[in-house]
CSV table of N, CA and C in Angstrom, one decimal:
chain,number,residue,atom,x,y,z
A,16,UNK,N,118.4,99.8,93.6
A,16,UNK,CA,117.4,100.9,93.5
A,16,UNK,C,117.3,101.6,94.8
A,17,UNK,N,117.8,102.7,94.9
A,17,UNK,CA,117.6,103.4,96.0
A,17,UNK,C,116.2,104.3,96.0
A,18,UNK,N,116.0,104.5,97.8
A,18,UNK,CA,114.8,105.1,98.2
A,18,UNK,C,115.2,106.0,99.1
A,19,UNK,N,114.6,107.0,99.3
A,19,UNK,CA,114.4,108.2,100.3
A,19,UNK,C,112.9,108.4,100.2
A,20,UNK,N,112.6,108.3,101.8
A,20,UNK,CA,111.3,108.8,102.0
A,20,UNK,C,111.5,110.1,103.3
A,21,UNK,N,110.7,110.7,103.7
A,21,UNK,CA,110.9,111.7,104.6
A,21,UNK,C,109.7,112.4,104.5
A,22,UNK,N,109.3,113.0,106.2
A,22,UNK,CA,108.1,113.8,106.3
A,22,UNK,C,108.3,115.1,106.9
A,23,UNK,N,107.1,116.1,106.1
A,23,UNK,CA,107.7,117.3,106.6
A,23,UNK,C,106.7,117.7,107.5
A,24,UNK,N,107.3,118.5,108.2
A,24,UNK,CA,105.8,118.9,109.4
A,24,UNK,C,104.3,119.7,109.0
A,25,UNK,N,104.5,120.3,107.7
A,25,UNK,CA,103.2,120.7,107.4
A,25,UNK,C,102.9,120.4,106.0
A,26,UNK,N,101.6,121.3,105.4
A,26,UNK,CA,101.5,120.5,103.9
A,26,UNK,C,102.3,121.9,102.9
A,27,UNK,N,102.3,121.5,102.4
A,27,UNK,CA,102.6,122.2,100.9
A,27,UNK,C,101.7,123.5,100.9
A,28,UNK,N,102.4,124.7,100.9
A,28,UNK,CA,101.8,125.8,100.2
A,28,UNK,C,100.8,125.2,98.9
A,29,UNK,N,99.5,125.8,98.5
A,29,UNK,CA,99.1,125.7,97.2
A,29,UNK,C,99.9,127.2,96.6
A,30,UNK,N,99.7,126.5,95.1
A,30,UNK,CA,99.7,127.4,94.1
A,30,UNK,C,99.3,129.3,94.0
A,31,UNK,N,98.3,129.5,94.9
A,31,UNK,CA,97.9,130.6,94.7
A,31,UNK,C,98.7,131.2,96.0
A,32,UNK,N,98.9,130.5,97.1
A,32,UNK,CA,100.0,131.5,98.2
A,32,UNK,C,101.3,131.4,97.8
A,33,UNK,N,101.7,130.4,96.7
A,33,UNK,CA,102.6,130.9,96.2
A,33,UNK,C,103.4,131.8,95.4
A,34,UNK,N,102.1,132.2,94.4
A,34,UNK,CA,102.1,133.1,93.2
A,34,UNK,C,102.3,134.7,94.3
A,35,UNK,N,101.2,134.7,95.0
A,35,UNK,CA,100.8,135.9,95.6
A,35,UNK,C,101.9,136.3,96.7
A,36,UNK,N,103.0,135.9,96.7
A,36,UNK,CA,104.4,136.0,97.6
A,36,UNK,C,105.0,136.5,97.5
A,37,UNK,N,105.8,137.7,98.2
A,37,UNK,CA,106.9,138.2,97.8
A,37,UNK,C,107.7,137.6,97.7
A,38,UNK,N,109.1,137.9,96.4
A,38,UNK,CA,109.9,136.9,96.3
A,38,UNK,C,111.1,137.0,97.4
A,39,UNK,N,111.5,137.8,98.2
A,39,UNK,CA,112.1,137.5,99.4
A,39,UNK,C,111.8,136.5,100.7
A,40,UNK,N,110.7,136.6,101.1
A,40,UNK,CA,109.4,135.6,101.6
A,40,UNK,C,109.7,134.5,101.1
A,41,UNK,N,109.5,134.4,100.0
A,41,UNK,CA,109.8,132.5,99.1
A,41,UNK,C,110.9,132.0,99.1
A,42,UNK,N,112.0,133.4,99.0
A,42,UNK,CA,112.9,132.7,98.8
A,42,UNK,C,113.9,132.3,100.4
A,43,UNK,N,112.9,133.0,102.0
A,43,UNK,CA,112.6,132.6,103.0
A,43,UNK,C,112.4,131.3,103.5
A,44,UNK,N,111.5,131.0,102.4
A,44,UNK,CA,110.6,129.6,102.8
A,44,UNK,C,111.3,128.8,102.4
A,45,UNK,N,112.4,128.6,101.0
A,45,UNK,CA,113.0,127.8,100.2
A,45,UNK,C,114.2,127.8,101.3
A,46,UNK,N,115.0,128.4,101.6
A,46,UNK,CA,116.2,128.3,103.2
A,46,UNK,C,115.3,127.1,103.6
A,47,UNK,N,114.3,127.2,104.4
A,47,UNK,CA,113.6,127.1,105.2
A,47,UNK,C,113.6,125.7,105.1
A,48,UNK,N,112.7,125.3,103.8
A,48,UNK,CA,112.5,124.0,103.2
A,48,UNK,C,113.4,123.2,103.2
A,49,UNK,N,114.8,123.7,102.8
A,49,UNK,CA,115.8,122.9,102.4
A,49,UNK,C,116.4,122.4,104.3
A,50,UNK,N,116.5,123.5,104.7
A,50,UNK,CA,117.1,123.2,105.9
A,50,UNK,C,115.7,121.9,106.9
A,51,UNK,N,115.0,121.9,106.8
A,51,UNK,CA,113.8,120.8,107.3
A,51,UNK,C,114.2,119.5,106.4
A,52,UNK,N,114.7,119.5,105.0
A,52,UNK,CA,114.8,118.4,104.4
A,52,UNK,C,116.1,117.8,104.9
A,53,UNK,N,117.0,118.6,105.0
A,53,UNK,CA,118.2,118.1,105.9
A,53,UNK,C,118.3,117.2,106.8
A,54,UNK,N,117.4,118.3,107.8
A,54,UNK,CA,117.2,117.7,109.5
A,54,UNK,C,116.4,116.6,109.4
A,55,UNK,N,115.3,116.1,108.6
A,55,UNK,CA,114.4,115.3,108.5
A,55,UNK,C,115.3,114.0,107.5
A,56,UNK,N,116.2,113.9,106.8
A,56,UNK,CA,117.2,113.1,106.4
A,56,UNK,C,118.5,112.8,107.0
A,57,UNK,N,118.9,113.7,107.9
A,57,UNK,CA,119.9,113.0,109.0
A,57,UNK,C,120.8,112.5,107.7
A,58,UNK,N,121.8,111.7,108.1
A,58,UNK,CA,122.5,111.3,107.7
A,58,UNK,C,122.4,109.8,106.4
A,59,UNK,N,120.8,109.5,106.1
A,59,UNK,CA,120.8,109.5,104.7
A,59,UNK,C,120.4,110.1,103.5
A,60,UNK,N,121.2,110.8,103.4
A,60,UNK,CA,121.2,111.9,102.6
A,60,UNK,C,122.3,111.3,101.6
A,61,UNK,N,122.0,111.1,100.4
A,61,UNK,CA,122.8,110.6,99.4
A,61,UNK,C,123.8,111.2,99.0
A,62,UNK,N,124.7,110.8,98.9
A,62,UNK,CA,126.5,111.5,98.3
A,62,UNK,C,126.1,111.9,96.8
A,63,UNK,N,125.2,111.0,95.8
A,63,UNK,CA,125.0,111.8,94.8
A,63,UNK,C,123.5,111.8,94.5
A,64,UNK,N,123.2,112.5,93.4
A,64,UNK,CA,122.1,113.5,93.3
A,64,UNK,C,121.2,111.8,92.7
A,65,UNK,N,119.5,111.4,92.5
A,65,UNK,CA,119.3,110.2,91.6
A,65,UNK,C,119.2,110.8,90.0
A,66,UNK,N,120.0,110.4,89.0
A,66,UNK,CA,120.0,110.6,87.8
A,66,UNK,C,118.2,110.9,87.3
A,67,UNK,N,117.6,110.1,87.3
A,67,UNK,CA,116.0,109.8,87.3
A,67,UNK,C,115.5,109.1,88.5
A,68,UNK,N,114.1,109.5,88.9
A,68,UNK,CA,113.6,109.4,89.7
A,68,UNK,C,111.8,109.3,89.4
A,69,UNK,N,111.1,108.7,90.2
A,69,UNK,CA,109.5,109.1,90.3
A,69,UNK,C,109.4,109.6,92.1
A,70,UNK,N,109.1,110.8,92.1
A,70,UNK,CA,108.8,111.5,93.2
A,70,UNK,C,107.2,111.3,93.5
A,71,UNK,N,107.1,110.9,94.6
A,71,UNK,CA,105.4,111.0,94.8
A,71,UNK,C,105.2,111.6,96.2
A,72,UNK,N,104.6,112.8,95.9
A,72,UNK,CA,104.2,114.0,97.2
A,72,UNK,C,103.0,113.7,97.9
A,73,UNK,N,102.6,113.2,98.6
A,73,UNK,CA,101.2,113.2,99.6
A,73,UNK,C,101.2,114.5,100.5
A,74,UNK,N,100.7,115.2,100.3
A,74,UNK,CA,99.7,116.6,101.3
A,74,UNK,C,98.6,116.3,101.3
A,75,UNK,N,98.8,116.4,103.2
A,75,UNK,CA,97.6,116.0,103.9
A,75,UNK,C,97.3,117.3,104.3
A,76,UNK,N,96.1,117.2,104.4
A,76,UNK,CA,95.5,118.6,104.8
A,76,UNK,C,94.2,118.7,104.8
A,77,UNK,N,93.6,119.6,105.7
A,77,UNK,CA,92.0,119.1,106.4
A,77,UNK,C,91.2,119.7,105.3
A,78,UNK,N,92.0,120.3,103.8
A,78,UNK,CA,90.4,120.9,103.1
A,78,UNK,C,91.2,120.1,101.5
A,79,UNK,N,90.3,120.0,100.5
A,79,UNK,CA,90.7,119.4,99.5
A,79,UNK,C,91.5,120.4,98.6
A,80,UNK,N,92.3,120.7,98.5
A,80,UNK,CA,92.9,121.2,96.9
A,80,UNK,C,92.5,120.7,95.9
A,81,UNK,N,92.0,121.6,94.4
A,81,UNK,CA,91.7,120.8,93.2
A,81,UNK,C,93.5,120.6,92.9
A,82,UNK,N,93.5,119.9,92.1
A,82,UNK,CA,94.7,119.6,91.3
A,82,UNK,C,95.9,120.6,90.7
A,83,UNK,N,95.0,121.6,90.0
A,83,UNK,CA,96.5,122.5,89.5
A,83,UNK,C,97.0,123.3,90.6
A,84,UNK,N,95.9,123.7,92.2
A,84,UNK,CA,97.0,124.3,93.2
A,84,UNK,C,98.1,123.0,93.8
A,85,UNK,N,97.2,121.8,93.6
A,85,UNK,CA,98.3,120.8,94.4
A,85,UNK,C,99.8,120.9,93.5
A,86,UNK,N,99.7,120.8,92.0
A,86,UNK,CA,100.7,120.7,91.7
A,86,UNK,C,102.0,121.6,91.6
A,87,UNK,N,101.0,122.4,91.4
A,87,UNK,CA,101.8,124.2,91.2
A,87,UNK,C,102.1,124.3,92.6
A,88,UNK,N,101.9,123.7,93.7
A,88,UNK,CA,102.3,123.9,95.3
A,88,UNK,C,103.6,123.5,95.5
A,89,UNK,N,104.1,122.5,94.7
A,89,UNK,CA,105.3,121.7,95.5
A,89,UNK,C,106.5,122.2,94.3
A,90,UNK,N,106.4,123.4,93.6
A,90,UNK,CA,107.0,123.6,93.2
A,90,UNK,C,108.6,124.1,93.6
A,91,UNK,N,108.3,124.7,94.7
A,91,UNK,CA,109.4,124.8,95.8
A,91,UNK,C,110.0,123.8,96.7
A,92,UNK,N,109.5,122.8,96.5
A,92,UNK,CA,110.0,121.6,97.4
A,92,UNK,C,110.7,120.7,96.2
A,93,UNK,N,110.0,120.9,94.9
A,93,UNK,CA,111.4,120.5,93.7
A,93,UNK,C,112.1,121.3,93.3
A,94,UNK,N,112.5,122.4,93.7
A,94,UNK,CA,113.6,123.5,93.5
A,94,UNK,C,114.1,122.9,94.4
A,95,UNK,N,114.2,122.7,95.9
A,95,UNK,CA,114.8,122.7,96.8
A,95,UNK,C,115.9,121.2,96.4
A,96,UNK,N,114.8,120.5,96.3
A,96,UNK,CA,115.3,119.0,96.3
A,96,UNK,C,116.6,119.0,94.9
A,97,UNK,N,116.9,119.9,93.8
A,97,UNK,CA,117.5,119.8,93.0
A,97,UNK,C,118.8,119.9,93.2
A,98,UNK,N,119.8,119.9,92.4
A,98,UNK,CA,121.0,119.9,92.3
A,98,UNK,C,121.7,121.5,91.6
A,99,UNK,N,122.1,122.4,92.3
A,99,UNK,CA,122.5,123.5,91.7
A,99,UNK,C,123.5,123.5,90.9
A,100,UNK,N,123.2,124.3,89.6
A,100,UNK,CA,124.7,124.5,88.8
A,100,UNK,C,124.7,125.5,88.4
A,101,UNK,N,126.2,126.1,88.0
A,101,UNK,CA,126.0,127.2,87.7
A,101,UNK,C,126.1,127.8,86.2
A,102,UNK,N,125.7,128.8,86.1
A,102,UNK,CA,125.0,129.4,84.7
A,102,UNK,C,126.3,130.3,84.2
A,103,UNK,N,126.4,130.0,82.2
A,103,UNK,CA,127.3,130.8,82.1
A,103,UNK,C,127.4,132.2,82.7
A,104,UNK,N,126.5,133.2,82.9
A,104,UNK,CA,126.1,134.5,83.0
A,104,UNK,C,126.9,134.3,84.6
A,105,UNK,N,127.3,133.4,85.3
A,105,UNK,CA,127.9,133.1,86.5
A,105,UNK,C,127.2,133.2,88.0
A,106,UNK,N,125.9,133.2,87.6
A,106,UNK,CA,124.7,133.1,88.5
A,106,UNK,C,124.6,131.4,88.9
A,107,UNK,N,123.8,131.1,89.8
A,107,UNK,CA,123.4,129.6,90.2
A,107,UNK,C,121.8,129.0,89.6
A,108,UNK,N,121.5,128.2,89.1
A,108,UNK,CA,120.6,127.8,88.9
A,108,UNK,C,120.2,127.1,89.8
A,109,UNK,N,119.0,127.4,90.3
A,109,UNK,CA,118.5,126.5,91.3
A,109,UNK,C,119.1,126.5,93.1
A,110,UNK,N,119.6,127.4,92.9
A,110,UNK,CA,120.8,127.9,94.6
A,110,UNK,C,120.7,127.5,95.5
A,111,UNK,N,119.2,127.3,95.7
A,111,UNK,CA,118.6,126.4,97.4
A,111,UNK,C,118.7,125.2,97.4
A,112,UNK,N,119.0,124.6,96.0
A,112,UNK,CA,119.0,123.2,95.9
A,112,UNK,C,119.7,122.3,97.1
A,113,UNK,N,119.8,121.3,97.4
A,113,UNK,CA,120.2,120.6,98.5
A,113,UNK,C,120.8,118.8,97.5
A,114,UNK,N,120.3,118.8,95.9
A,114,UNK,CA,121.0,117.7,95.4
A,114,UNK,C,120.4,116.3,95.9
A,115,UNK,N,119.4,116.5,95.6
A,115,UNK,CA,118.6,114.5,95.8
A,115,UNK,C,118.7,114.5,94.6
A,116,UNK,N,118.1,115.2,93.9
A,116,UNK,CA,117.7,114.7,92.5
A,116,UNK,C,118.3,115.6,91.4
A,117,UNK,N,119.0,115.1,90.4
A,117,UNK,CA,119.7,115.9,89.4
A,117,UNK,C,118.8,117.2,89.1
A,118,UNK,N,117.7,117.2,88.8
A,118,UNK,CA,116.8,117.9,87.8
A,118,UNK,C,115.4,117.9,88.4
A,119,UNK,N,114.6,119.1,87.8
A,119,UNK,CA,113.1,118.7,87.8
A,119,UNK,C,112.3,118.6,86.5
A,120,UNK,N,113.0,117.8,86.0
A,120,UNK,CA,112.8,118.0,84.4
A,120,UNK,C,111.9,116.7,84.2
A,121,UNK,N,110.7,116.7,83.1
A,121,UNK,CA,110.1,115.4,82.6
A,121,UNK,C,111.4,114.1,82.7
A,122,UNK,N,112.4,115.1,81.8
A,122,UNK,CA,114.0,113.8,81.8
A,122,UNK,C,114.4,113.4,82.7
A,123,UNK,N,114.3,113.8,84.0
A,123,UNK,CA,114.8,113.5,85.2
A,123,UNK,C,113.8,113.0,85.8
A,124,UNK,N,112.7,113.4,86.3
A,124,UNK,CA,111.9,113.0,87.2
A,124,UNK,C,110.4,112.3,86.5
A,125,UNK,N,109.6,111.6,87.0
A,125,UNK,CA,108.2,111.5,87.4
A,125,UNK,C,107.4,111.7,88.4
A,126,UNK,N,106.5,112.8,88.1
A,126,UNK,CA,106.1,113.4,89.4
A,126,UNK,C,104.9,113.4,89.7
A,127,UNK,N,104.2,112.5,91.1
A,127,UNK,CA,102.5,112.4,91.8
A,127,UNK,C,102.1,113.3,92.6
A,128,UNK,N,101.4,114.0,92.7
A,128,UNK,CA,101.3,114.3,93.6
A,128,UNK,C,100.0,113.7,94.1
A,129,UNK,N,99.7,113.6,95.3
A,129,UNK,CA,98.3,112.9,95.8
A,129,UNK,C,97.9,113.9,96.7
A,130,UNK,N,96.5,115.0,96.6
A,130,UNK,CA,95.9,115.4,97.6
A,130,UNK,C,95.5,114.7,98.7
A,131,UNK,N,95.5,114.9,100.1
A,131,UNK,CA,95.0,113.8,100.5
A,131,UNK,C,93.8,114.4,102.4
A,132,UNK,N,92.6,114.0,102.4
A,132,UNK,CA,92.1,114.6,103.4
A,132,UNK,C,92.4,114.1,105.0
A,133,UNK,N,92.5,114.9,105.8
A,133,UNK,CA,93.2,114.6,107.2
A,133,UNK,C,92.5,115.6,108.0
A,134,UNK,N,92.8,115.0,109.6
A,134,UNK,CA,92.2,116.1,110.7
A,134,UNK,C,93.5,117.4,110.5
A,135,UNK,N,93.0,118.3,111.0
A,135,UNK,CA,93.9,119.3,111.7
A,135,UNK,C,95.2,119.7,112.2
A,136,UNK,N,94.9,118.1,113.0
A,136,UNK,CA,96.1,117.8,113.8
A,136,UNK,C,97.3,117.0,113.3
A,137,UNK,N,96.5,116.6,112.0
A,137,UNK,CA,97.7,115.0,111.1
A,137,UNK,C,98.1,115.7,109.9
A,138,UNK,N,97.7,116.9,109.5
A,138,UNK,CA,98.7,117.7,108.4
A,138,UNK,C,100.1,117.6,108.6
A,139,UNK,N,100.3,117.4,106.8
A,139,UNK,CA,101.9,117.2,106.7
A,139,UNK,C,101.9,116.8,105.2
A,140,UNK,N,103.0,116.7,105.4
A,140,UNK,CA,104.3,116.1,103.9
A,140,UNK,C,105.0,115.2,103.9
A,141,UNK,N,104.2,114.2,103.0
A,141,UNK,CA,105.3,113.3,102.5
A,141,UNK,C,105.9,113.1,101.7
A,142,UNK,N,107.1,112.8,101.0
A,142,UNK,CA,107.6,112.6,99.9
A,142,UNK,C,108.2,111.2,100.0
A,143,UNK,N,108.5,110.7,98.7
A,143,UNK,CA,108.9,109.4,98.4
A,143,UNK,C,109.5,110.0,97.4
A,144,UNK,N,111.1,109.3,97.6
A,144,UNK,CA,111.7,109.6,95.8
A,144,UNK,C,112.5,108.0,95.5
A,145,UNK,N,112.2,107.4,94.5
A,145,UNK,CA,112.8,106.5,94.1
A,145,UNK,C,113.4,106.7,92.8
A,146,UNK,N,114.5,105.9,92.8
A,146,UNK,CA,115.4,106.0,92.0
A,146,UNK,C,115.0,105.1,90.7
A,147,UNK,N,115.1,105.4,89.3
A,147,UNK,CA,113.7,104.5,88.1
A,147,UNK,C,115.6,104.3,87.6
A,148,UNK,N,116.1,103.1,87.3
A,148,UNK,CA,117.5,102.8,86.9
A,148,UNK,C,117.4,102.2,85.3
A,149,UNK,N,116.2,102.2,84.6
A,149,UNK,CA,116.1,102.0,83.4
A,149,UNK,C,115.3,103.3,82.5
């Protein structure tokens, strides 16, 4: 059973700065994301994507999120983490993807996120993804 854990330097956009974003801006942030998930994985970074997974996201951050900005927040950090394919129409599905995890699909994944309260100075991102082999 394989594990990848990795921390990012800040927390998670919520939900509502992500809605309210231009989509050049996001799709800014998504470069952005993928490229920190990289540098923050070094060299284990898995040769293939986990078929199924339970992902569990901890954002720390000094004010509480209710729940649907936390979830709706990391929606760009499971685009990123996906596996890109391409689409008959000959476009990319998912383009920023970087390939941990096949999918962000119920089929593929199980997904926590945990709000979590912190100083100022201890904001950030964690993720855990484990690999579920049954």
């Amino acid at each position: 059973m394989r594990t990848i854990a990795f921390t990012l330097p800040e927390p998670t956009p919520l939900m509502n700065t992500l809605m309210r974003s231009h989509f050049r801006k996001r799709a800014k942030l998504k470069r952005s994301l993928a490229a920190q998930i990289i540098a923050a994985l070094g060299p284990d970074r898995p040769a293939e994507p986990f078929e199924r997974a339970h992902v569990t996201i901890r954002r720390f951050s000094c004010g509480m999120p209710d729940y649907d900005g936390a979830y709706g927040g990391v929606k760009d950090v499971l685009d990123v983490m996906t596996t890109p394919a391409a689409r008959e129409d000959g476009t990319t599905r998912n383009k920023f993807g970087i390939g941990l995890i096949r999918d962000d699909s119920p089929k593929h994944i199980r997904l926590t996120v945990e709000p979590l309260k912190c100083k100022r100075a201890e904001q950030r991102t964690e993720i855990e993804i484990v690999e579920v082999t049954a």
